CSV table of C-alpha atoms and ligand atoms in Angstrom, one decimal:
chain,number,residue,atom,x,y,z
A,1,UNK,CA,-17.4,-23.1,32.4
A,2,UNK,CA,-19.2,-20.7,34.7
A,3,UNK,CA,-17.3,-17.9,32.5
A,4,UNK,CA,-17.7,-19.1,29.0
A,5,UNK,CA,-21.2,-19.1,29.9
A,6,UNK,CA,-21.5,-15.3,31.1
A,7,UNK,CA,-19.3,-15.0,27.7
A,8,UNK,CA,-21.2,-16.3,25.9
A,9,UNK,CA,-24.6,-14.6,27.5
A,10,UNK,CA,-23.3,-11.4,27.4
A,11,UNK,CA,-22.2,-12.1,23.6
A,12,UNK,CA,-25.9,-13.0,22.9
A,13,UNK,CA,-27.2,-9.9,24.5
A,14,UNK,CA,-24.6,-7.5,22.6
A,15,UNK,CA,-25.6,-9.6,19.3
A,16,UNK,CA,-29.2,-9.8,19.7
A,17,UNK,CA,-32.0,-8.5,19.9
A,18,UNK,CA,-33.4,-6.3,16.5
A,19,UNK,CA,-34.5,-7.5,13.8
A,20,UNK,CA,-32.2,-9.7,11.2
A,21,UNK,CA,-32.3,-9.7,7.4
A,22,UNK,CA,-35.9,-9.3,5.6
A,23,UNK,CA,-36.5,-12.8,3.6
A,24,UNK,CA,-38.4,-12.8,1.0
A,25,UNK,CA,-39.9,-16.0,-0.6
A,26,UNK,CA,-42.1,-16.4,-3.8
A,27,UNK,CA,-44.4,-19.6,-4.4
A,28,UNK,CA,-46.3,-20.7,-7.6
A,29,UNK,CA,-50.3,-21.3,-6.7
A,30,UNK,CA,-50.9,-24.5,-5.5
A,31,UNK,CA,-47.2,-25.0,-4.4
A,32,UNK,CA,-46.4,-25.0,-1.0
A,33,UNK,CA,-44.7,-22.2,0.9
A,34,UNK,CA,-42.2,-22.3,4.1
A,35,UNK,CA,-41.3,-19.4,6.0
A,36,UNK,CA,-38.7,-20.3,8.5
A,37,UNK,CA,-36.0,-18.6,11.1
A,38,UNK,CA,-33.3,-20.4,12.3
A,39,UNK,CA,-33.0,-18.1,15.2
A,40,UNK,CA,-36.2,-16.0,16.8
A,41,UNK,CA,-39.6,-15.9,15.2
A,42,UNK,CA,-41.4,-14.8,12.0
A,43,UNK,CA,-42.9,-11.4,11.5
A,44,UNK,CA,-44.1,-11.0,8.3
A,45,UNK,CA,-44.2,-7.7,6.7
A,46,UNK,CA,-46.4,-8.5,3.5
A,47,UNK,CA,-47.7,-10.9,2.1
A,48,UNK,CA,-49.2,-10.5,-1.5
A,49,UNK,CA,-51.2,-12.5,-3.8
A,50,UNK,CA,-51.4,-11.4,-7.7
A,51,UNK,CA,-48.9,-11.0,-10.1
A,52,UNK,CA,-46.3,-8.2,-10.3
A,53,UNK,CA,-43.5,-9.2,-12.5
A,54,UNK,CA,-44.3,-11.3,-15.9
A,55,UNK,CA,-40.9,-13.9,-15.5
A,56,UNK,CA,-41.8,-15.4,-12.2
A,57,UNK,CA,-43.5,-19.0,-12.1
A,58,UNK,CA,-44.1,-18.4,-15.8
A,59,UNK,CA,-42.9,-21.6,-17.4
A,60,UNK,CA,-44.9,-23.8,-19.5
A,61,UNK,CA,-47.8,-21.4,-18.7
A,62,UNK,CA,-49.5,-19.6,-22.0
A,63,UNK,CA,-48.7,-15.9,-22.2
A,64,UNK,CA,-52.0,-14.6,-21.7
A,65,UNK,CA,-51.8,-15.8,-18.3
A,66,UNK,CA,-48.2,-14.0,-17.3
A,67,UNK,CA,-48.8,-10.3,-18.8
A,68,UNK,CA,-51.0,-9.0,-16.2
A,69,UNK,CA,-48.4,-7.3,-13.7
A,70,UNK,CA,-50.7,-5.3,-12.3
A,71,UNK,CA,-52.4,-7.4,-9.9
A,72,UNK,CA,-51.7,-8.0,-6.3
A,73,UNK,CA,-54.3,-8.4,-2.8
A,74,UNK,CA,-53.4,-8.9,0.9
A,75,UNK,CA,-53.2,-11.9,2.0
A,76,UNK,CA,-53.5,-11.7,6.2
A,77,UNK,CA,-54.0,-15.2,7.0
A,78,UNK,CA,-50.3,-15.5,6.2
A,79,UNK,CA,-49.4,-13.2,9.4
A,80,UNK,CA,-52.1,-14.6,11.1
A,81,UNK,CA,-50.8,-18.7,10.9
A,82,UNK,CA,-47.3,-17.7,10.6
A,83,UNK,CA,-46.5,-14.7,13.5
A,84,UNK,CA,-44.7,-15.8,16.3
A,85,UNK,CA,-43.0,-19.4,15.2
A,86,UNK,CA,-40.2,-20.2,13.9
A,87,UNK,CA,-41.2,-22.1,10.8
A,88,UNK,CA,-44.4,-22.2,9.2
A,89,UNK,CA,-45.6,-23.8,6.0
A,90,UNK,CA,-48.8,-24.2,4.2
A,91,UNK,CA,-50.1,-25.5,0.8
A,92,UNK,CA,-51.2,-22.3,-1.1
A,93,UNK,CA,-54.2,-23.3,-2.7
A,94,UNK,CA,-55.3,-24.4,0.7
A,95,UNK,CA,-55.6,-20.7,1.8
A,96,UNK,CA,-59.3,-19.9,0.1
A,97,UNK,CA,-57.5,-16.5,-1.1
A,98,UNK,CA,-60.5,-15.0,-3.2
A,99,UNK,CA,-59.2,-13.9,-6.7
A,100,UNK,CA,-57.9,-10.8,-7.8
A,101,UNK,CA,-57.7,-11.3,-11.1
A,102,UNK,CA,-59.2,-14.2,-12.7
A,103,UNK,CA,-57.2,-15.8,-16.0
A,104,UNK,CA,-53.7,-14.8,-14.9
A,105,UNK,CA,-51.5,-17.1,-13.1
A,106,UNK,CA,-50.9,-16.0,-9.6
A,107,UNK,CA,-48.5,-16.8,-6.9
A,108,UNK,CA,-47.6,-15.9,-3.4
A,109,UNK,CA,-45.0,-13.1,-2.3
A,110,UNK,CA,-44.4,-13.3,1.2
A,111,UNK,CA,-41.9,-11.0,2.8
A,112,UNK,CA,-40.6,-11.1,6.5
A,113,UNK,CA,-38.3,-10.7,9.3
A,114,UNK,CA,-37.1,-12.9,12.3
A,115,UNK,CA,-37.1,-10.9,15.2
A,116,UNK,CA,-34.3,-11.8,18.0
A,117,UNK,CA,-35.6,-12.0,21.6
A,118,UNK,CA,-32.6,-10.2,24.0
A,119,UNK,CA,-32.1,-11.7,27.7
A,120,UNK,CA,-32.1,-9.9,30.3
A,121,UNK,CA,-31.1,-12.0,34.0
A,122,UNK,CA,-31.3,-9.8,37.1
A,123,UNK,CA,-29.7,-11.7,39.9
A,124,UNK,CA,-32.0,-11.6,43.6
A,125,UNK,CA,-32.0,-8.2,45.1
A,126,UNK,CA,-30.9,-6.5,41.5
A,127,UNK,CA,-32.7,-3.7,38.8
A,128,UNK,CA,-32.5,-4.4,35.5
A,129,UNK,CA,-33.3,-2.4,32.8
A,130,UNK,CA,-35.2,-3.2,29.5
A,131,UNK,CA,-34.8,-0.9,27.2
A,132,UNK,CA,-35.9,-0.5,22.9
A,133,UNK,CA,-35.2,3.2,22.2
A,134,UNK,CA,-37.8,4.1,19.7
A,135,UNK,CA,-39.6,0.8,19.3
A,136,UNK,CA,-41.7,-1.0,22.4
A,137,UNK,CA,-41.0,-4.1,24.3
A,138,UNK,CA,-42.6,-7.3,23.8
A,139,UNK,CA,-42.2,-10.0,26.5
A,140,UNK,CA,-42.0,-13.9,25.5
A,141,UNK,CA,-40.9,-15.2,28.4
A,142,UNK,CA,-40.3,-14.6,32.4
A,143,UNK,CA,-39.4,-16.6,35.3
A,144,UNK,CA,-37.9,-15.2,38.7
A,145,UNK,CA,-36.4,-18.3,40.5
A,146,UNK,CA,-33.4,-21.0,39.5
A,147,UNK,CA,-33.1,-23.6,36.4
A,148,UNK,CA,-29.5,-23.3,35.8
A,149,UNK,CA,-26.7,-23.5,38.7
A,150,UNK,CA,-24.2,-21.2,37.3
A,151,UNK,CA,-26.3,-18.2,37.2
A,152,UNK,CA,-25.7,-16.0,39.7
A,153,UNK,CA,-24.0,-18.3,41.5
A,154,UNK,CA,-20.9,-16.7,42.1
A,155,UNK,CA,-18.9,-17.4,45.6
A,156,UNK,CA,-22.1,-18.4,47.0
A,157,UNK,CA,-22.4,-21.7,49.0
A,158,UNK,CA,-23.7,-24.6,46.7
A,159,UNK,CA,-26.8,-25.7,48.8
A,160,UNK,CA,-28.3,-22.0,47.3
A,161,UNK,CA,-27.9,-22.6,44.1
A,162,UNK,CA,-28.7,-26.3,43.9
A,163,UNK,CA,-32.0,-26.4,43.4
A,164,UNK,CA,-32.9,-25.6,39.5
A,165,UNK,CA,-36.6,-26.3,39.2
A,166,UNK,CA,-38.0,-23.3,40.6
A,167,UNK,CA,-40.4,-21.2,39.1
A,168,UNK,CA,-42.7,-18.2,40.5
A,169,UNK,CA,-45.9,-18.8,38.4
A,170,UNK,CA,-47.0,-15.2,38.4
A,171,UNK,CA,-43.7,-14.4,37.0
A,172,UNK,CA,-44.9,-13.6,33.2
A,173,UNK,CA,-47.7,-12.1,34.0
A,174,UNK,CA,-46.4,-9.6,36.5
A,175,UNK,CA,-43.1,-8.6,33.6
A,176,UNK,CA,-46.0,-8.2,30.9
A,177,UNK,CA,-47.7,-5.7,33.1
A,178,UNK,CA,-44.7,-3.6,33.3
A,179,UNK,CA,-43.2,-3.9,30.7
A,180,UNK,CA,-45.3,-4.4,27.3
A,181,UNK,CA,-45.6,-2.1,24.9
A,182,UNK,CA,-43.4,0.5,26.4
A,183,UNK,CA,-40.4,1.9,25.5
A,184,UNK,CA,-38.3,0.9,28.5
A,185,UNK,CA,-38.8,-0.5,32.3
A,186,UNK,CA,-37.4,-1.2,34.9
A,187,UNK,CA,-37.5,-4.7,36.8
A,188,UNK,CA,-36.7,-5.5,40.7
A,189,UNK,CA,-36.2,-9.2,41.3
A,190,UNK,CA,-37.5,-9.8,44.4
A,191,UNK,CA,-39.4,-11.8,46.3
A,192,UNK,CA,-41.8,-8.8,47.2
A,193,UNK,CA,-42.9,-8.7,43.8
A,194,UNK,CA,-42.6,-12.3,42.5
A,195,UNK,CA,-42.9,-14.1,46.1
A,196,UNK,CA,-40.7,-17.1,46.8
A,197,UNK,CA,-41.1,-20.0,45.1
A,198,UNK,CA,-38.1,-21.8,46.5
A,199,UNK,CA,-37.2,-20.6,50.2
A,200,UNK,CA,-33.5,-20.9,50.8
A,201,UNK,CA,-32.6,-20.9,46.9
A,202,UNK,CA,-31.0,-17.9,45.5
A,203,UNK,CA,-32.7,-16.6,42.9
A,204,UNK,CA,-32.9,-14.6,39.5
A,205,UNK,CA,-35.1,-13.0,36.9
A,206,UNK,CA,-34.7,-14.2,33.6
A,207,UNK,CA,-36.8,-12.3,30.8
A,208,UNK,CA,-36.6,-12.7,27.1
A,209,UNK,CA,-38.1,-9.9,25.3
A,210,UNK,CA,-38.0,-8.3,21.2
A,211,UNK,CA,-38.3,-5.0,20.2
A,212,UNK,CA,-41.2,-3.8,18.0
A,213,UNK,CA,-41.0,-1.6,15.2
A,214,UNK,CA,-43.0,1.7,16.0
A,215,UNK,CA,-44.0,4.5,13.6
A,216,UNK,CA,-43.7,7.7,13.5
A,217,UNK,CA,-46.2,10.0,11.6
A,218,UNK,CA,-45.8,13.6,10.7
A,219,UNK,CA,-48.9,15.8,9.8
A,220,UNK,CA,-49.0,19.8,8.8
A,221,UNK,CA,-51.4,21.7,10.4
A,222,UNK,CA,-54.4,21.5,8.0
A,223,UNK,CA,-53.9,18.0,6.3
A,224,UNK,CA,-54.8,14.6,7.5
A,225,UNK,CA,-52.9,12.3,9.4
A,226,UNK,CA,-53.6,8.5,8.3
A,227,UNK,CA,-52.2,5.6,10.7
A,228,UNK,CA,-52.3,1.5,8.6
A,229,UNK,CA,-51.3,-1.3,10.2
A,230,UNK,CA,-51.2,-4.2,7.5
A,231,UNK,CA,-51.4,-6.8,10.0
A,232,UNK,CA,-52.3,-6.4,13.9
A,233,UNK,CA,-54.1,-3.4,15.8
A,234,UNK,CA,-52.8,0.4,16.2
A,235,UNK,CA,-51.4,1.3,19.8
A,236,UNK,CA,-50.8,5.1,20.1
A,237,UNK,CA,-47.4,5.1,22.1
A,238,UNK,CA,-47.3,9.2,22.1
A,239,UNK,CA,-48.7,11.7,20.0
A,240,UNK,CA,-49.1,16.1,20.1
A,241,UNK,CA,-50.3,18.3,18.3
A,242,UNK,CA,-48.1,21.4,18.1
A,243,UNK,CA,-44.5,22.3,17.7
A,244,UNK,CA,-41.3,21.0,19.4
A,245,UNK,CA,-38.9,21.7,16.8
A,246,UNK,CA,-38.3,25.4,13.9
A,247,UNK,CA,-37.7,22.6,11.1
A,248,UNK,CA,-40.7,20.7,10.2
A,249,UNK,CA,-43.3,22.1,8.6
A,250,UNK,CA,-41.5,25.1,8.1
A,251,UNK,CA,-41.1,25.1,4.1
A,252,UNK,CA,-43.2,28.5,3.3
A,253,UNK,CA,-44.0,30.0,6.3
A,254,UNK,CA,-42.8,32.9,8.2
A,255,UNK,CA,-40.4,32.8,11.0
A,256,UNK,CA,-43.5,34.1,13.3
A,257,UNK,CA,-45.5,31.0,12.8
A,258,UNK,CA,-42.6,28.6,13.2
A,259,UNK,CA,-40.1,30.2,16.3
A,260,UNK,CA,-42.4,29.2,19.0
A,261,UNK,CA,-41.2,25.3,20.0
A,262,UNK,CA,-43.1,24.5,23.0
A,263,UNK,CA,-46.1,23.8,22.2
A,264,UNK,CA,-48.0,21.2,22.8
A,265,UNK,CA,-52.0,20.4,23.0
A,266,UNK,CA,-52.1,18.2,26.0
A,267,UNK,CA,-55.7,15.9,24.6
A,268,UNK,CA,-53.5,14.7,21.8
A,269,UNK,CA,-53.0,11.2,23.1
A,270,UNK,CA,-56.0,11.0,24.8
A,271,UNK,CA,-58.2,12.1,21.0
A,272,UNK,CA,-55.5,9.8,19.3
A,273,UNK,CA,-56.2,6.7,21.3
A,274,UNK,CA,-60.0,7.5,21.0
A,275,UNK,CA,-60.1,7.9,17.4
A,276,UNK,CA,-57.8,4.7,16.5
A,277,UNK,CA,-56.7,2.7,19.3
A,278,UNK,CA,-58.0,-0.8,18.1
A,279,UNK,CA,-58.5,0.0,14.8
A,280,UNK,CA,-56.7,-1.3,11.8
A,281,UNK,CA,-56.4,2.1,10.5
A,282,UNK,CA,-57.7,5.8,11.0
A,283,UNK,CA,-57.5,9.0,9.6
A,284,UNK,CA,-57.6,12.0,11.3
A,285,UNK,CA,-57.2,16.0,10.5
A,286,UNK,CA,-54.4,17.7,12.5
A,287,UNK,CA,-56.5,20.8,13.2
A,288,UNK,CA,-58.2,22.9,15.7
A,289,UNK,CA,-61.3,21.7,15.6
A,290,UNK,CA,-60.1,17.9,16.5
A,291,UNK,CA,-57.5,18.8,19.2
A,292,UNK,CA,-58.1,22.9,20.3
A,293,UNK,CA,-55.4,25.4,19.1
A,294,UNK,CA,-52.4,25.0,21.9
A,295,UNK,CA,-50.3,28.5,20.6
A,296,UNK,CA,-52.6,30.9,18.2
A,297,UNK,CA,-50.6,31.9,15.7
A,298,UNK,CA,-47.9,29.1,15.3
A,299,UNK,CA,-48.3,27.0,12.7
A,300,UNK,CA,-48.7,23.6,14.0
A,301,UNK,CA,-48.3,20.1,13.3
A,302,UNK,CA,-49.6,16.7,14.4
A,303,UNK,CA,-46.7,13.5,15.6
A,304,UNK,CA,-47.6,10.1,16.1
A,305,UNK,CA,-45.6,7.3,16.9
A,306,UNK,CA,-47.7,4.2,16.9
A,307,UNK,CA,-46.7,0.4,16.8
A,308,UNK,CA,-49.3,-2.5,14.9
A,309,UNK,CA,-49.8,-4.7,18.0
A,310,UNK,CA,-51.5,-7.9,17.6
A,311,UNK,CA,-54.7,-8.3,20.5
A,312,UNK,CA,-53.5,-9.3,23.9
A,313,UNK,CA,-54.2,-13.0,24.4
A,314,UNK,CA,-53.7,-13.9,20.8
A,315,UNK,CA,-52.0,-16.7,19.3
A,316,UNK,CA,-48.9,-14.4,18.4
A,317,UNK,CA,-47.9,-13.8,22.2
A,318,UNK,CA,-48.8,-17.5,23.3
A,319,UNK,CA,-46.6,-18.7,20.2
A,320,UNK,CA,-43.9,-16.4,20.8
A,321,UNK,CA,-43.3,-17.2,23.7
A,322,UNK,CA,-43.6,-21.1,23.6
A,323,UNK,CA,-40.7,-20.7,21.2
A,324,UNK,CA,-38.5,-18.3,22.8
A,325,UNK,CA,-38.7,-20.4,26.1
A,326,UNK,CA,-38.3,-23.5,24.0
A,327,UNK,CA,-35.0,-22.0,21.5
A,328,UNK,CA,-33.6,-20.4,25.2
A,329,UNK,CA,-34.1,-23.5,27.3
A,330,UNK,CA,-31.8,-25.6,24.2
A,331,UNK,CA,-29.0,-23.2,23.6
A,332,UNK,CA,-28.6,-21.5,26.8
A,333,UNK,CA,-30.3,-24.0,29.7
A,334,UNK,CA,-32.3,-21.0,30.9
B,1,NAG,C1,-42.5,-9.2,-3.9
B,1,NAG,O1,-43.0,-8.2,-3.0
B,1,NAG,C2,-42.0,-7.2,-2.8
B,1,NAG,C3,-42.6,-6.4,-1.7
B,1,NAG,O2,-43.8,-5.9,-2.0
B,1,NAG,C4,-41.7,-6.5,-4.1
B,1,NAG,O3,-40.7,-5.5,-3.8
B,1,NAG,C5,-41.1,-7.5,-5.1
B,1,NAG,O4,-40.9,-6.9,-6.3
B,1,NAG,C6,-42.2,-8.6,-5.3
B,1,NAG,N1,-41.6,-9.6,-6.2
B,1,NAG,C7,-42.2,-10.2,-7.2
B,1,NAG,C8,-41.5,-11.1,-8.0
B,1,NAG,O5,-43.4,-9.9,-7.4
């Protein structure tokens, strides 16, 4: 038992934790539309309201209302209700949507992903590593202490792992602190950190986390450099204006301006986060003026790599994680 279950754990880590198929689902106005995941929680990429094919939830409707293909608005409430859970569903014409083209028939074209949270358990006195390469860590869940007796359980005397409803409440709070938003961390599960919330138990940290999609942007020197998020906030993970590499930006220009690849202006983040951090987009020049010239006479260019983060404290987190716990706690009694 105790080893089917570390199977089957370290299965679900190996299997999980990016992003599964894209879904798309298309719903007549005034039909009503479900988005739903059977594993992990919806992240919806678009969501459009218009018309952009003539076929679709054209039937018994009079042509004039079906040839218009060139219509389509955002729709954000979609992201905003639907984020985070694992189903969703609402009547369309419930959604006040204000009209983008008035006499054509319109219906909904919602795209999305489920994301996969990954699970990470640190037995007491251990380091563990989170770690999304390119893309930033979102926590859903955390709690350093014992709800399962198998756990971390091995050869130890039964009185220490007997006691399965202990929780340190701090324990979320504390892994978000560290760990959101970046890249990697690492996590110590201790009692120094966490404190004990069940002296003489043996413990663990148990974390379920997803990885976020960042974005990278490349800018030549001398155009502008524009950063969208179609639904949540931008979060400048790293930016620099200069040159690390002979290849990009390179088409055109002499090997002078394009050999030296150290150079790096060291405000960039700092001007970055100033001019969009927050923001739903922003556009800014990769030049001299905004950022100082960090190697005269290289020609330069400006890389962001940004993530669309939805405001801390928003329903997405709280919802994400009240499902993760909630889809953990069934399948894997964590
Ligand atoms: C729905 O939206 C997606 C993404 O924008 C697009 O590729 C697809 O063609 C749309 N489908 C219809 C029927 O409008």
């Amino acid at each position: 038992m105790f080893f089917l279950k570390i199977f089957l754990l370290s299965m679900l880590i190996a299997a999980l934790g990016w992003v599964s198929a894209t879904e798309n689902v298309i719903t007549c106005f005034g039909r009503v539309q479900r988005l739903s995941c059977d594993t992990g929680f919806i992240s919806v990429q678009s969501a459009i309201y218009g018309r952009t094919d003539s076929t679709v939830c054209s039937a018994g409707r009079p042509h004039l209302e079906t040839q218009n293909t060139q219509c389509s608005s955002s729709v954000p409430l979609i992201s905003q209700r639907c984020n985070g859970q694992s189903a969703c569903e609402f009547k369309t014409d419930d959604l006040g949507s204000s009209d983008p083209c008035v006499g054509t028939f319109k219906y909904y074209n919602t795209t999305y992903n489920c994301i996969q949270a990954r699970l990470s358990m640190t037995c007491e006195g251990g380091y563990s590593t989170l770690d999304c390469g390119n893309n930033v860590i979102q926590i859903t869940s955390a709690n350093y202490g014992r709800t399962d007796r198998t756990i971390c359980s091995e050869g130890l005397p039964s009185r220490l792992t007997e006691d399965t409803f202990c929780f340190a409440p701090d324990t979320l709070t504390s892994v978000v602190s560290r760990c959101n938003y970046k890249r990697s961390c690492v996590l110590e599960a201790t009692n120094a950190i966490f404190t004990d919330p069940c002296v003489g138990t043996y413990k663990y940290l148990a974390v379920s986390y997803f990885c976020r999609p960042a974005v990278t942007s490349v800018t030549c020197e001398g155009k502008s450099a524009t950063l969208t998020c179609e639904s949540g906030i931008l979060q400048i993970l790293s930016a620099n204006y200069g040159r690390t590499d002979s290849t990009t930006c390179s088409a055109g220009r002499p090997v002078g301006q394009i050999k030296k690849t150290d150079c790096y202006a060291t405000n960039t983040q700092t001007e970055m986060t100033k001019r969009c951090e927050g923001k739903t987009s922003c556009v800014v020049p990769a030049t001299n003026s905004v950022f100082s010239d960090p190697c005269v006479g290289t020609y330069k260019y400006l890389t962001a790599v940004y993530s669309c983060v939805l405001n801390e404290g928003f329903a997405f987190n709280r919802l994400a994680s009240d499902s993760a716990v909630k889809n953990n706690r069934e399948k894997y009694h964590f």
